[in-house]
């Protein structure tokens, strides 16, 4: 049986760069070496591509431990130092000469999860894991995602879209418009980032300028969103034309909400699989996840997050992640394992789904 050569693409020009490195490390450890030859393909913070060599060295770095011991900034600087010290020539983007059959994309956030690299690989004729251009671009934008799933009959939290340029020109008018439409507390989010990067829970007027300034520094579009009471419930979806939904998982954040530090550094949030909601409500959440997946045109995989009020039975879609985390504590692989698909089998199935497109 011929071995398939997989480009494991990680890093990238986004605020979620370090999480991508940690996810790629987990995937490399769980890929079937008898079926696949892995060529690590690292994209640096400044957008340079490196095939094998330093890319493989970075996979062997325990970045998660470094982040816990030191800081995110130190971890990021360590990656940059290793790349510069290696003095390796960047990849020339000749996928055919490199013998690459398929790309396993582990790029979170901008330039990786938003359709840009998907379109590039389509142009190069390289199959890849996960969603295509349209679904990737659509789900990256939280405001557009809301419009699409609401049209499919799925409830979403009331929200308002703010353009960063408008806030920078006239912050007082923007703040007045927000306060006329939302009661405190509410959330301020960059529209196009994941892993809770740049999200703030705004409890009173004194916190609003800082939250808006932070979000506007990270994105050109910002979402102001009503706080929804309920449990945070997530579903992993896997498949192309006939997707399947996992059991429901639940996250109980250690703080007010499940932020970046809670997700990847402190690891203090509690995870419950299955979610602590009635079975009938779990089935409704799984059904809503599949409906959203199809409405958005997803394929390959996605993790779909909801807020669920078990007393009223209200199910509200929070967001869709087309390249979810694959770290040791990430919900997507844990949910799939609880549903009968272990990490190694999951990696294999994702590659097969990519090749069958």
C-alpha positions as semicolon CSV with decimal commas, in nm:
position;residue;x (nm);y (nm);z (nm)
1;X;0,000;0,000;0,000
2;X;0,157;0,335;-0,105
3;X;0,227;0,585;0,172
4;X;0,042;0,918;0,152
5;X;0,257;1,226;0,209
6;X;0,087;1,475;0,439
7;X;0,191;1,838;0,479
8;X;0,109;1,923;0,840
9;X;0,055;2,299;0,808
10;X;0,076;2,499;1,132
11;X;0,178;2,833;1,283
12;X;0,045;3,121;1,075
13;X;-0,001;3,497;1,092
14;X;-0,267;3,506;1,361
15;X;-0,300;3,569;1,732
16;X;-0,363;3,195;1,771
17;X;-0,021;3,099;1,634
18;X;0,104;2,925;1,948
19;X;-0,213;2,716;1,988
20;X;-0,167;2,601;1,630
21;X;0,184;2,475;1,715
22;X;0,051;2,283;2,016
23;X;-0,234;2,133;1,810
24;X;0,006;2,024;1,536
25;X;0,227;1,851;1,793
26;X;-0,074;1,646;1,910
27;X;-0,172;1,553;1,555
28;X;0,180;1,443;1,462
29;X;0,186;1,221;1,772
30;X;-0,140;1,057;1,666
31;X;-0,096;1,004;1,294
32;X;-0,047;0,651;1,163
33;X;0,318;0,648;1,055
34;X;0,264;0,326;0,857
35;X;0,006;0,494;0,633
36;X;0,131;0,851;0,622
37;X;0,461;1,032;0,579
38;X;0,441;1,362;0,766
39;X;0,615;1,671;0,630
40;X;0,579;1,954;0,885
41;X;0,514;2,288;0,711
42;X;0,551;2,581;0,950
43;X;0,434;2,935;0,872
44;X;0,617;3,192;1,084
45;X;0,462;3,495;1,251
46;X;0,571;3,708;0,955
47;X;0,437;3,467;0,693
48;X;0,748;3,276;0,584
49;X;0,695;2,904;0,510
50;X;0,941;2,636;0,624
51;X;0,917;2,273;0,511
52;X;1,059;2,009;0,746
53;X;1,390;2,097;0,918
54;X;1,308;2,374;1,165
55;X;0,937;2,293;1,126
56;X;0,998;1,944;1,264
57;X;1,211;2,088;1,546
58;X;0,925;2,317;1,649
59;X;0,688;2,021;1,667
60;X;0,918;1,859;1,922
61;X;0,913;2,172;2,142
62;X;0,672;2,137;2,436
63;X;0,525;2,482;2,384
64;X;0,227;2,418;2,613
65;X;0,458;2,353;2,908
66;X;0,660;2,664;2,824
67;X;0,345;2,878;2,816
68;X;0,234;2,746;3,155
69;X;0,580;2,792;3,308
70;X;0,657;3,131;3,158
71;X;0,419;3,334;2,940
72;X;0,259;3,345;2,597
73;X;0,501;3,622;2,498
74;X;0,806;3,415;2,596
75;X;0,672;3,114;2,406
76;X;0,619;3,328;2,097
77;X;0,969;3,475;2,122
78;X;1,116;3,125;2,158
79;X;0,959;3,018;1,828
80;X;1,098;3,324;1,650
81;X;1,447;3,269;1,794
82;X;1,450;2,905;1,685
83;X;1,351;2,999;1,331
84;X;1,614;3,272;1,302
85;X;1,887;3,051;1,452
86;X;1,811;2,771;1,205
87;X;1,885;2,997;0,906
88;X;1,679;2,766;0,685
89;X;1,571;2,882;0,340
90;X;1,192;2,929;0,319
91;X;0,982;2,677;0,126
92;X;0,946;2,762;-0,245
93;X;0,579;2,651;-0,254
94;X;0,650;2,375;-0,506
95;X;0,407;2,121;-0,359
96;X;0,447;1,880;-0,651
97;X;0,826;1,856;-0,624
98;X;0,788;1,810;-0,249
99;X;0,563;1,511;-0,321
100;X;0,277;1,642;-0,107
101;X;-0,051;1,452;-0,155
102;X;-0,271;1,627;0,100
103;X;-0,248;1,909;0,355
104;X;-0,363;1,873;0,715
105;X;-0,447;2,231;0,811
106;X;-0,392;2,322;1,175
107;X;-0,400;2,698;1,125
108;X;-0,631;2,876;1,367
109;X;-0,770;3,223;1,308
110;X;-0,677;3,474;1,038
111;X;-0,490;3,357;0,728
112;X;-0,566;2,995;0,811
113;X;-0,926;2,946;0,912
114;X;-1,077;3,221;0,698
115;X;-1,062;3,073;0,348
116;X;-0,740;3,233;0,231
117;X;-0,511;2,932;0,249
118;X;-0,799;2,708;0,138
119;X;-0,828;2,909;-0,184
120;X;-0,452;2,900;-0,235
121;X;-0,442;2,522;-0,197
122;X;-0,741;2,483;-0,430
123;X;-0,547;2,683;-0,690
124;X;-0,243;2,459;-0,637
125;X;-0,457;2,145;-0,666
126;X;-0,371;2,021;-0,317
127;X;-0,653;1,855;-0,116
128;X;-0,680;1,969;0,245
129;X;-0,864;1,885;0,564
130;X;-1,165;2,082;0,679
131;X;-1,400;2,327;0,515
132;X;-1,363;2,490;0,175
133;X;-1,320;2,857;0,091
134;X;-1,678;2,977;0,131
135;X;-1,763;2,801;0,457
136;X;-1,426;2,896;0,606
137;X;-1,468;3,264;0,518
138;X;-1,831;3,273;0,627
139;X;-1,783;3,107;0,966
140;X;-1,475;3,316;1,042
141;X;-1,699;3,622;1,051
142;X;-1,922;3,589;1,357
143;X;-2,168;3,850;1,229
144;X;-2,219;3,676;0,893
145;X;-2,243;3,338;1,064
146;X;-2,531;3,471;1,272
147;X;-2,719;3,588;0,963
148;X;-2,681;3,255;0,789
149;X;-2,781;3,027;1,077
150;X;-3,068;3,256;1,179
151;X;-3,202;3,218;0,825
152;X;-3,190;2,841;0,883
153;X;-3,410;2,881;1,191
154;X;-3,142;2,857;1,460
155;X;-3,155;3,109;1,745
156;X;-2,861;3,349;1,792
157;X;-2,781;3,611;2,055
158;X;-2,891;3,968;1,978
159;X;-2,589;4,166;1,860
160;X;-2,465;4,482;1,692
161;X;-2,179;4,511;1,444
162;X;-1,930;4,793;1,498
163;X;-1,667;4,890;1,241
164;X;-1,334;4,978;1,397
165;X;-1,292;5,278;1,167
166;X;-1,622;5,424;1,293
167;X;-1,517;5,380;1,655
168;X;-1,179;5,543;1,596
169;X;-1,342;5,841;1,421
170;X;-1,622;5,900;1,671
171;X;-1,599;5,682;1,983
172;X;-1,861;5,878;2,176
173;X;-2,132;5,818;1,914
174;X;-2,051;5,447;1,892
175;X;-2,061;5,408;2,270
176;X;-2,392;5,596;2,288
177;X;-2,543;5,367;2,022
178;X;-2,427;5,058;2,210
179;X;-2,559;5,176;2,544
180;X;-2,897;5,261;2,392
181;X;-2,938;4,903;2,269
182;X;-2,771;4,684;2,531
183;X;-2,797;4,649;2,906
184;X;-2,482;4,571;3,102
185;X;-2,322;4,321;3,115
186;X;-2,259;4,232;2,751
187;X;-1,971;4,100;2,541
188;X;-1,740;4,277;2,299
189;X;-1,568;4,048;2,046
190;X;-1,347;4,082;1,740
191;X;-1,566;3,947;1,458
192;X;-1,291;3,739;1,300
193;X;-1,080;3,581;1,573
194;X;-1,115;3,254;1,763
195;X;-0,987;3,097;2,086
196;X;-1,157;3,384;2,273
197;X;-0,877;3,620;2,167
198;X;-0,976;3,982;2,232
199;X;-1,311;3,903;2,395
200;X;-1,419;4,114;2,693
201;X;-1,717;4,090;2,923
202;X;-1,821;4,450;2,985
203;X;-1,991;4,493;3,322
204;X;-2,022;4,871;3,339
205;X;-1,963;5,187;3,134
206;X;-1,609;5,231;3,264
207;X;-1,500;4,907;3,098
208;X;-1,648;4,973;2,755
209;X;-1,380;5,202;2,599
210;X;-1,102;4,960;2,692
211;X;-1,293;4,659;2,557
212;X;-1,371;4,835;2,229
213;X;-1,017;4,964;2,194
214;X;-0,875;4,617;2,246
215;X;-1,113;4,449;2,001
216;X;-1,069;4,723;1,739
217;X;-0,691;4,684;1,757
218;X;-0,731;4,318;1,656
219;X;-1,000;4,338;1,387
220;X;-1,168;4,579;1,148
221;X;-1,510;4,462;1,264
222;X;-1,631;4,411;1,620
223;X;-1,940;4,242;1,760
224;X;-2,130;4,366;2,063
225;X;-2,341;4,079;2,192
226;X;-2,603;4,033;2,460
227;X;-2,504;3,804;2,747
228;X;-2,695;3,475;2,724
229;X;-2,763;3,278;3,039
230;X;-2,714;2,906;3,012
231;X;-2,467;2,623;2,997
232;X;-2,188;2,631;2,739
233;X;-2,243;2,319;2,528
234;X;-2,028;2,207;2,234
235;X;-2,073;1,949;1,959
236;X;-1,811;1,803;1,724
237;X;-1,930;1,741;1,369
238;X;-1,741;1,517;1,126
239;X;-1,812;1,444;0,761
240;X;-1,873;1,580;0,413
241;X;-2,213;1,514;0,253
242;X;-2,335;1,290;0,537
243;X;-2,196;1,442;0,858
244;X;-2,234;1,296;1,206
245;X;-2,259;1,480;1,537
246;X;-2,079;1,375;1,854
247;X;-2,218;1,356;2,203
248;X;-2,261;1,695;2,367
249;X;-1,987;1,832;2,589
250;X;-2,013;2,109;2,844
251;X;-1,762;2,366;2,965
252;X;-1,783;2,528;3,306
253;X;-1,537;2,819;3,294
254;X;-1,325;2,900;3,597
255;X;-1,402;3,270;3,542
256;X;-1,692;3,470;3,399
257;X;-1,643;3,317;3,056
258;X;-1,418;3,069;2,878
259;X;-1,130;3,298;2,781
260;X;-0,795;3,234;2,611
261;X;-0,606;3,186;2,937
262;X;-0,868;2,946;3,072
263;X;-0,859;2,744;2,749
264;X;-0,488;2,701;2,699
265;X;-0,274;2,815;2,991
266;X;-0,437;2,779;3,332
267;X;-0,649;2,476;3,234
268;X;-0,886;2,542;3,525
269;X;-1,216;2,508;3,339
270;X;-1,417;2,194;3,406
271;X;-1,522;1,980;3,110
272;X;-1,820;1,745;3,124
273;X;-1,882;1,475;2,864
274;X;-2,170;1,420;2,821
275;X;-2,312;1,764;2,898
276;X;-2,522;1,798;3,213
277;X;-2,849;1,855;3,031
278;X;-3,142;1,618;2,973
279;X;-3,101;1,361;2,695
280;X;-3,388;1,506;2,494
281;X;-3,220;1,848;2,501
282;X;-2,888;1,693;2,398
283;X;-3,057;1,548;2,090
284;X;-3,198;1,890;2,002
285;X;-2,852;2,046;2,034
286;X;-2,698;1,777;1,812
287;X;-2,973;1,831;1,556
288;X;-2,912;2,208;1,562
289;X;-2,539;2,148;1,514
290;X;-2,600;1,939;1,202
291;X;-2,846;2,194;1,067
292;X;-2,593;2,476;1,116
293;X;-2,314;2,266;0,961
294;X;-2,517;2,207;0,647
295;X;-2,654;2,562;0,627
296;X;-2,301;2,703;0,635
297;X;-2,173;2,455;0,377
298;X;-1,920;2,298;0,612
299;X;-1,731;1,980;0,529
300;X;-1,459;1,778;0,694
301;X;-1,506;1,901;1,048
302;X;-1,632;2,178;1,272
303;X;-1,696;2,232;1,640
304;X;-2,024;2,409;1,699
305;X;-2,083;2,591;2,026
306;X;-2,415;2,674;2,192
307;X;-2,564;2,829;2,501
308;X;-2,836;2,606;2,646
309;X;-3,091;2,699;2,911
310;X;-3,205;2,364;3,045
311;X;-3,507;2,517;3,221
312;X;-3,659;2,699;2,924
313;X;-3,515;2,462;2,663
314;X;-3,368;2,756;2,472
315;X;-3,074;2,668;2,243
316;X;-2,868;2,962;2,112
317;X;-2,578;2,919;1,870
318;X;-2,262;3,089;1,990
319;X;-2,007;3,022;1,716
320;X;-1,870;2,773;1,464
321;X;-1,504;2,670;1,459
322;X;-1,399;2,509;1,130
323;X;-1,045;2,426;1,252
324;X;-1,098;2,352;1,621
325;X;-0,812;2,301;1,862
326;X;-0,638;1,964;1,871
327;X;-0,443;2,007;2,193
328;X;-0,452;1,750;2,472
329;X;-0,731;1,947;2,641
330;X;-0,929;2,046;2,331
331;X;-1,296;1,956;2,317
332;X;-1,316;1,842;1,953
333;X;-1,096;1,530;1,982
334;X;-1,235;1,458;2,329
335;X;-1,594;1,468;2,202
336;X;-1,510;1,244;1,909
337;X;-1,336;0,996;2,138
338;X;-1,640;0,990;2,368
339;X;-1,846;0,913;2,057
340;X;-1,629;0,616;1,963
341;X;-1,367;0,774;1,736
342;X;-1,022;0,787;1,896
343;X;-0,761;1,052;1,814
344;X;-0,564;0,833;1,570
345;X;-0,878;0,721;1,387
346;X;-1,002;1,081;1,380
347;X;-0,683;1,200;1,208
348;X;-0,716;0,917;0,956
349;X;-1,082;0,994;0,884
350;X;-1,012;1,365;0,835
351;X;-0,742;1,286;0,580
352;X;-0,972;1,044;0,399
353;X;-1,248;1,306;0,392
354;X;-1,001;1,554;0,243
355;X;-0,899;1,312;-0,029
356;X;-1,258;1,224;-0,124
357;X;-1,368;1,583;-0,192
